[in-house]
Amino acid sequence: MALLQGTRALCFSVHAKCPCYLSLKTPKHSLVHAVNISLFRQIKKSRIVTPILSHKCRASSATATVNSSEQQSARVSQWKPDERYLKCCVPGKEKLKVAVLVSGGVDSSVALRLLCAAGHSCTAFYLKIWFQDDFENFWSACPWDEDLTYAKAVCDEVGVDLQVVHLSDEYWNNVVSYVISEYRSGRTPNPDVLCNTRIKFGSFLDVIKEIDFDYIASGHYAHVEHRSGDAQTKISVLHLSADKIKDQTYFLCHLSQDQLRRLLFPLGCMSKQEVRKLAAEMGLPNKDRKDSQGICFLGKVKFSEFVAKHIGEMEGILLEAETGDFLGKHRGFWFYTIGQRQGLRLPGGP
């Protein structure tokens, strides 16, 4: 049963258990998945692997165009950024060793190029966090195939090493399973907040802890101010991005001081429009690629489809809270959250 009050949908089940709950058994992921893929070569039996260009995944729609090495070197060496675009890259200091998280998108690609332009030594990392065999039928192509193609093309242009880190098990255990459990209980945590805290700047830092990186960087729209001081008083402060519309500090709000003090966000000092402009000036192979939308691990899959897959559906009724009038039926309270207006299947709206 669900009560609708104003624009707030308050849903609850009339049964103790949903008969269509699906198993939450954690899938077992191998380092290289047995789905006819030869994309990765294992290195030293670690979670970090180096991408190989040839693979047998389903046909990719990626159209990344990579010029000859001579053309790449000439274009990269000719491009010099305006100094104002390097303000969030710690310019003017000694050469830093930076681990850069790349996704194949424009933002992380521009962040990588800016750090290289600032004179830092960069290593790029692509996090492979979601590939579950029993979820494969939702995708028309490998969800990470196109992303990795673009990421490698961008890294090749500047001669930056690209490594792939497998964190599928960590992501399932620390983000996906938790989200499913919370949704079953009527709570709606944000998966991207959890991903940043527990995976991108959590499990990933554990994987590379033996490598002496000065900072970890990504293409987030945020800015971290590292204030001076001794070991006890030195703090790092998370600030809003220069682009208040694209700002992503909300998704970084759970980061600890230990995490923040290791982070750099090169795009925090500029707008999305400026990032697109720089991508065109750099001649990036993904300069015209659309921004990704939605939850990071789902790709093009709708969140409602994911919920239906892992929790199921259980029909209930919608009532007007003030009058008790019957308004319609819902698919299960876990499909809704407070303040939601879409997906209620009410022709006249809430």
Coordinates of C-alpha atoms in Angstrom, one line a residue:
M1 CA 0.0 0.0 0.0
A2 CA 1.2 3.5 -0.6
L3 CA 0.0 6.9 0.6
L4 CA 0.3 10.0 -1.6
Q5 CA 0.5 13.3 0.2
G6 CA 1.0 16.4 -1.8
T7 CA 4.0 15.6 -4.0
R8 CA 5.4 12.9 -1.6
A9 CA 4.7 9.3 -2.3
L10 CA 4.9 7.2 0.9
C11 CA 4.9 3.5 0.0
F12 CA 4.8 0.4 2.2
S13 CA 4.2 -3.2 1.7
V14 CA 1.1 -5.0 3.0
H15 CA 3.0 -8.2 3.3
A16 CA 6.0 -9.0 5.5
K17 CA 7.8 -10.5 2.5
C18 CA 7.6 -10.1 -1.2
P19 CA 7.0 -13.4 -3.0
C20 CA 9.0 -12.3 -5.9
Y21 CA 12.2 -11.4 -4.2
L22 CA 15.3 -12.6 -6.1
S23 CA 18.4 -14.2 -4.6
L24 CA 21.1 -11.8 -3.4
K25 CA 23.8 -14.4 -3.8
T26 CA 27.0 -12.6 -4.7
P27 CA 28.2 -13.6 -8.2
K28 CA 31.7 -14.9 -8.4
H29 CA 33.9 -12.8 -10.7
S30 CA 37.1 -14.0 -12.1
L31 CA 39.9 -11.6 -13.0
V32 CA 39.2 -12.2 -16.7
H33 CA 35.5 -13.1 -17.2
A34 CA 34.7 -16.3 -19.2
V35 CA 32.6 -14.6 -21.8
N36 CA 34.9 -15.1 -24.8
I37 CA 36.9 -12.0 -24.0
S38 CA 40.6 -11.7 -24.5
L39 CA 40.9 -8.0 -23.7
F40 CA 43.1 -8.2 -20.7
R41 CA 46.4 -9.8 -19.8
Q42 CA 47.1 -10.5 -16.1
I43 CA 50.2 -9.0 -14.6
K44 CA 51.9 -10.5 -11.6
K45 CA 48.6 -12.0 -10.4
S46 CA 47.3 -8.7 -9.2
R47 CA 44.0 -6.8 -9.8
I48 CA 45.8 -4.5 -12.3
V49 CA 45.9 -5.6 -15.9
T50 CA 47.1 -4.0 -19.1
P51 CA 44.6 -3.6 -21.9
I52 CA 45.2 -5.5 -25.2
L53 CA 43.8 -3.9 -28.3
S54 CA 42.4 -7.1 -29.9
H55 CA 39.4 -8.7 -28.3
K56 CA 36.4 -10.8 -29.1
C57 CA 33.7 -8.9 -27.2
R58 CA 30.5 -8.0 -29.1
A59 CA 30.9 -5.5 -31.9
S60 CA 31.8 -2.1 -30.4
S61 CA 30.1 1.1 -31.5
A62 CA 33.2 3.0 -30.5
T63 CA 34.6 5.2 -33.3
A64 CA 37.7 6.6 -31.7
T65 CA 40.1 7.7 -34.4
V66 CA 43.8 7.5 -33.5
N67 CA 46.2 9.3 -35.8
S68 CA 49.8 8.1 -36.5
S69 CA 52.3 8.5 -33.6
E70 CA 54.0 11.3 -35.5
Q71 CA 50.8 13.3 -35.9
Q72 CA 49.9 12.7 -32.3
S73 CA 53.2 13.9 -31.0
A74 CA 53.1 17.0 -33.2
R75 CA 49.6 18.0 -32.2
V76 CA 50.2 17.3 -28.5
S77 CA 53.5 19.2 -28.4
Q78 CA 51.9 22.2 -30.2
W79 CA 49.0 22.5 -27.7
K80 CA 49.7 24.8 -24.8
P81 CA 46.9 25.6 -22.3
D82 CA 46.2 29.0 -20.9
E83 CA 47.7 29.1 -17.4
R84 CA 44.3 29.8 -15.8
Y85 CA 43.2 26.3 -16.7
L86 CA 46.1 24.8 -14.7
K87 CA 45.1 26.5 -11.4
C88 CA 43.7 23.2 -10.0
C89 CA 46.6 21.1 -11.2
V90 CA 49.1 22.3 -8.6
P91 CA 51.2 24.1 -11.2
G92 CA 54.7 25.5 -10.5
K93 CA 55.6 22.8 -8.0
E94 CA 58.0 20.0 -8.5
K95 CA 57.0 17.2 -10.8
L96 CA 54.3 15.1 -9.0
K97 CA 53.5 11.5 -9.6
V98 CA 49.7 11.3 -10.2
A99 CA 47.3 8.4 -10.6
V100 CA 44.5 9.6 -12.9
L101 CA 41.2 7.8 -13.1
V102 CA 39.9 7.8 -16.7
S103 CA 36.5 6.6 -17.9
G104 CA 36.7 7.2 -21.6
G105 CA 34.6 10.4 -21.3
V106 CA 35.6 14.0 -22.1
D107 CA 36.0 15.2 -18.5
S108 CA 38.6 12.6 -17.3
S109 CA 40.4 12.9 -20.6
V110 CA 40.8 16.7 -20.3
A111 CA 41.8 16.3 -16.7
L112 CA 44.6 13.9 -17.8
R113 CA 45.8 16.2 -20.5
L114 CA 45.9 19.2 -18.1
L115 CA 48.0 17.3 -15.6
C116 CA 50.4 16.3 -18.3
A117 CA 50.6 19.9 -19.5
A118 CA 51.3 21.0 -15.9
G119 CA 54.4 18.8 -16.0
H120 CA 53.4 16.0 -13.8
S121 CA 54.1 12.3 -14.3
C122 CA 50.8 10.5 -14.9
T123 CA 49.6 6.9 -14.9
A124 CA 46.0 6.3 -16.0
F125 CA 43.7 3.8 -14.5
Y126 CA 40.4 2.5 -15.7
L127 CA 38.2 0.9 -13.1
K128 CA 36.2 -2.1 -14.3
I129 CA 33.5 -2.3 -11.6
W130 CA 30.5 -3.9 -13.2
F131 CA 30.2 -7.0 -15.4
Q132 CA 27.8 -9.6 -14.1
D133 CA 27.1 -12.5 -16.4
D134 CA 23.5 -12.9 -15.4
F135 CA 22.9 -9.2 -16.1
E136 CA 24.5 -9.3 -19.6
N137 CA 21.2 -9.6 -21.5
F138 CA 20.4 -6.0 -20.5
W139 CA 23.2 -4.7 -22.7
S140 CA 23.3 -4.7 -26.5
A141 CA 27.1 -4.3 -26.3
C142 CA 29.9 -4.7 -23.7
P143 CA 29.2 -1.8 -21.3
W144 CA 32.9 -1.0 -20.9
D145 CA 34.1 -1.8 -24.4
E146 CA 33.6 1.6 -25.9
D147 CA 34.7 3.5 -22.8
L148 CA 38.0 1.6 -22.7
T149 CA 38.6 2.1 -26.5
Y150 CA 38.4 5.9 -26.0
A151 CA 40.4 5.9 -22.8
K152 CA 43.3 4.0 -24.5
A153 CA 43.1 6.3 -27.5
V154 CA 43.5 9.4 -25.3
C155 CA 46.3 7.9 -23.3
D156 CA 48.2 6.8 -26.4
E157 CA 48.2 10.4 -27.7
V158 CA 50.2 11.6 -24.7
G159 CA 52.2 8.4 -24.1
V160 CA 50.6 7.7 -20.7
D161 CA 50.4 4.1 -19.5
L162 CA 46.9 2.8 -19.0
Q163 CA 46.1 0.0 -16.6
V164 CA 42.7 -1.6 -15.8
V165 CA 41.8 -2.4 -12.2
H166 CA 39.2 -5.0 -11.6
L167 CA 37.0 -4.1 -8.6
S168 CA 33.8 -5.9 -9.6
D169 CA 33.6 -8.0 -6.4
E170 CA 34.3 -4.9 -4.2
Y171 CA 31.7 -3.0 -6.0
W172 CA 29.1 -5.7 -5.7
N173 CA 29.8 -6.3 -2.0
N174 CA 30.2 -2.6 -0.9
V175 CA 27.8 -0.8 -3.2
V176 CA 25.3 -2.9 -5.1
S177 CA 24.4 -5.4 -2.4
Y178 CA 24.0 -2.5 0.1
V179 CA 21.8 -0.5 -2.3
I180 CA 19.5 -3.5 -2.9
S181 CA 19.2 -4.3 0.8
E182 CA 18.4 -0.6 1.6
Y183 CA 15.8 -0.4 -1.2
R184 CA 14.1 -3.5 0.1
S185 CA 13.9 -1.7 3.5
G186 CA 12.3 1.4 2.0
R187 CA 15.5 3.6 2.1
T188 CA 17.1 5.1 -1.1
P189 CA 20.8 5.6 -0.7
N190 CA 22.7 7.2 -3.6
P191 CA 24.9 4.6 -5.3
D192 CA 27.3 7.2 -6.7
V193 CA 28.1 8.6 -3.3
L194 CA 28.9 5.1 -2.1
C195 CA 31.0 4.4 -5.2
N196 CA 33.2 7.5 -4.7
T197 CA 33.7 6.8 -1.0
R198 CA 34.1 3.0 -1.0
I199 CA 35.4 2.2 -4.5
K200 CA 37.0 5.0 -6.5
F201 CA 38.7 6.6 -3.5
G202 CA 38.4 3.5 -1.2
S203 CA 39.2 0.1 -2.7
F204 CA 41.2 1.7 -5.5
L205 CA 43.5 3.4 -3.0
D206 CA 44.1 0.1 -1.3
V207 CA 45.1 -1.5 -4.6
I208 CA 47.7 1.1 -5.4
K209 CA 48.9 1.8 -1.8
E210 CA 52.3 0.2 -2.5
I211 CA 52.8 2.6 -5.5
D212 CA 54.2 5.9 -4.3
F213 CA 51.7 8.4 -5.9
D214 CA 51.6 11.9 -4.6
Y215 CA 47.9 12.4 -5.7
I216 CA 44.9 10.7 -7.2
A217 CA 43.1 12.7 -9.8
S218 CA 39.7 12.4 -11.6
G219 CA 37.4 14.4 -13.8
H220 CA 35.0 15.4 -11.1
Y221 CA 33.7 19.0 -11.0
A222 CA 34.9 19.9 -7.5
H223 CA 37.9 21.6 -5.9
V224 CA 40.1 20.5 -3.0
E225 CA 42.1 23.1 -1.1
H226 CA 45.1 21.5 0.6
R227 CA 45.8 24.0 3.5
S228 CA 49.3 24.2 4.9
G229 CA 50.1 23.2 8.5
D230 CA 51.8 20.5 10.5
A231 CA 50.6 16.9 10.5
Q232 CA 47.9 17.6 13.2
T233 CA 46.5 20.9 11.9
K234 CA 46.8 20.4 8.1
I235 CA 43.4 19.9 6.5
S236 CA 42.0 19.5 3.1
V237 CA 38.7 21.4 2.3
L238 CA 36.2 20.3 -0.4
H239 CA 34.9 23.4 -2.3
L240 CA 32.2 23.9 -4.9
S241 CA 33.3 23.7 -8.5
A242 CA 33.5 26.9 -10.6
D243 CA 30.6 25.4 -12.6
K244 CA 27.7 25.4 -10.1
I245 CA 25.5 23.5 -12.5
K246 CA 27.9 20.6 -13.1
D247 CA 29.2 20.7 -9.5
Q248 CA 29.6 17.2 -8.1
T249 CA 30.6 17.9 -4.5
Y250 CA 27.4 16.3 -3.3
F251 CA 28.6 13.0 -4.6
L252 CA 31.9 13.5 -2.7
C253 CA 30.3 14.5 0.6
H254 CA 31.2 11.3 2.5
L255 CA 35.0 11.5 1.8
S256 CA 37.2 11.5 4.9
Q257 CA 40.2 13.7 5.5
D258 CA 42.5 10.8 4.7
Q259 CA 40.9 10.5 1.3
L260 CA 40.6 14.2 0.5
R261 CA 44.2 15.0 1.3
R262 CA 45.2 12.7 -1.6
L263 CA 42.9 14.1 -4.2
L264 CA 43.2 16.5 -7.1
F265 CA 40.3 17.6 -9.3
P266 CA 41.8 19.5 -12.3
L267 CA 38.4 20.6 -13.6
G268 CA 37.3 22.3 -10.4
C269 CA 38.5 25.7 -11.7
M270 CA 36.6 25.7 -15.0
S271 CA 33.1 25.3 -16.5
K272 CA 31.8 22.5 -18.6
Q273 CA 31.8 24.8 -21.6
E274 CA 35.5 25.5 -21.1
V275 CA 36.2 21.7 -20.8
R276 CA 34.4 21.1 -24.2
K277 CA 36.4 24.0 -25.7
L278 CA 39.7 22.5 -24.5
A279 CA 38.8 19.1 -25.7
A280 CA 38.3 20.5 -29.2
E281 CA 41.6 22.4 -29.0
M282 CA 43.4 19.3 -27.9
G283 CA 41.8 17.3 -30.7
L284 CA 40.7 14.6 -28.4
P285 CA 39.2 11.5 -30.1
N286 CA 36.2 11.7 -27.8
K287 CA 35.8 15.5 -28.0
D288 CA 32.2 15.1 -29.3
R289 CA 31.2 12.3 -27.1
K290 CA 28.0 12.8 -25.1
D291 CA 28.2 13.0 -21.3
S292 CA 27.2 9.9 -19.4
Q293 CA 24.0 10.1 -17.4
G294 CA 22.5 8.0 -14.6
I295 CA 24.2 5.7 -12.1
C296 CA 27.8 4.8 -12.9
F297 CA 27.5 1.0 -12.8
L298 CA 24.3 0.7 -14.9
G299 CA 25.4 2.4 -18.1
K300 CA 22.3 2.6 -20.4
V301 CA 20.2 0.4 -18.1
K302 CA 17.3 2.1 -16.4
F303 CA 17.5 2.0 -12.6
S304 CA 13.9 0.7 -12.5
E305 CA 15.0 -2.3 -14.6
F306 CA 17.9 -3.0 -12.2
V307 CA 15.5 -2.9 -9.2
A308 CA 13.0 -5.2 -11.0
K309 CA 15.8 -7.6 -11.8
H310 CA 17.2 -7.9 -8.3
I311 CA 14.2 -7.3 -6.1
G312 CA 11.2 -8.0 -8.3
E313 CA 7.7 -6.4 -8.3
M314 CA 4.8 -6.6 -5.9
E315 CA 1.6 -4.7 -6.7
G316 CA 0.1 -2.4 -4.1
I317 CA -2.4 0.5 -4.0
L318 CA -1.9 4.3 -3.9
L319 CA -4.1 6.3 -1.6
E320 CA -4.4 10.1 -1.2
A321 CA -3.1 10.7 2.4
E322 CA -5.6 13.4 3.3
T323 CA -8.7 11.8 2.0
G324 CA -7.9 8.1 1.7
D325 CA -9.2 8.1 -1.9
F326 CA -7.9 5.4 -4.1
L327 CA -5.6 6.8 -6.8
G328 CA -4.1 3.8 -8.5
K329 CA -1.7 0.9 -8.1
H330 CA 2.1 0.8 -7.8
R331 CA 4.7 -1.9 -8.7
G332 CA 6.3 -2.1 -5.2
F333 CA 7.4 0.6 -2.7
W334 CA 11.1 0.1 -3.6
F335 CA 10.5 1.8 -7.0
Y336 CA 9.8 5.1 -5.3
T337 CA 11.3 7.7 -3.0
I338 CA 10.1 10.8 -1.2
G339 CA 9.4 13.7 -3.6
Q340 CA 9.3 11.5 -6.6
R341 CA 6.9 12.7 -9.3
Q342 CA 7.6 10.5 -12.3
G343 CA 6.9 6.8 -12.7
L344 CA 3.8 6.9 -10.5
R345 CA 1.5 6.0 -13.4
L346 CA -1.0 8.7 -12.4
P347 CA -2.3 10.5 -15.5
G348 CA -3.1 13.7 -13.7
G349 CA 0.2 13.8 -11.8
P350 CA 0.5 13.8 -7.9

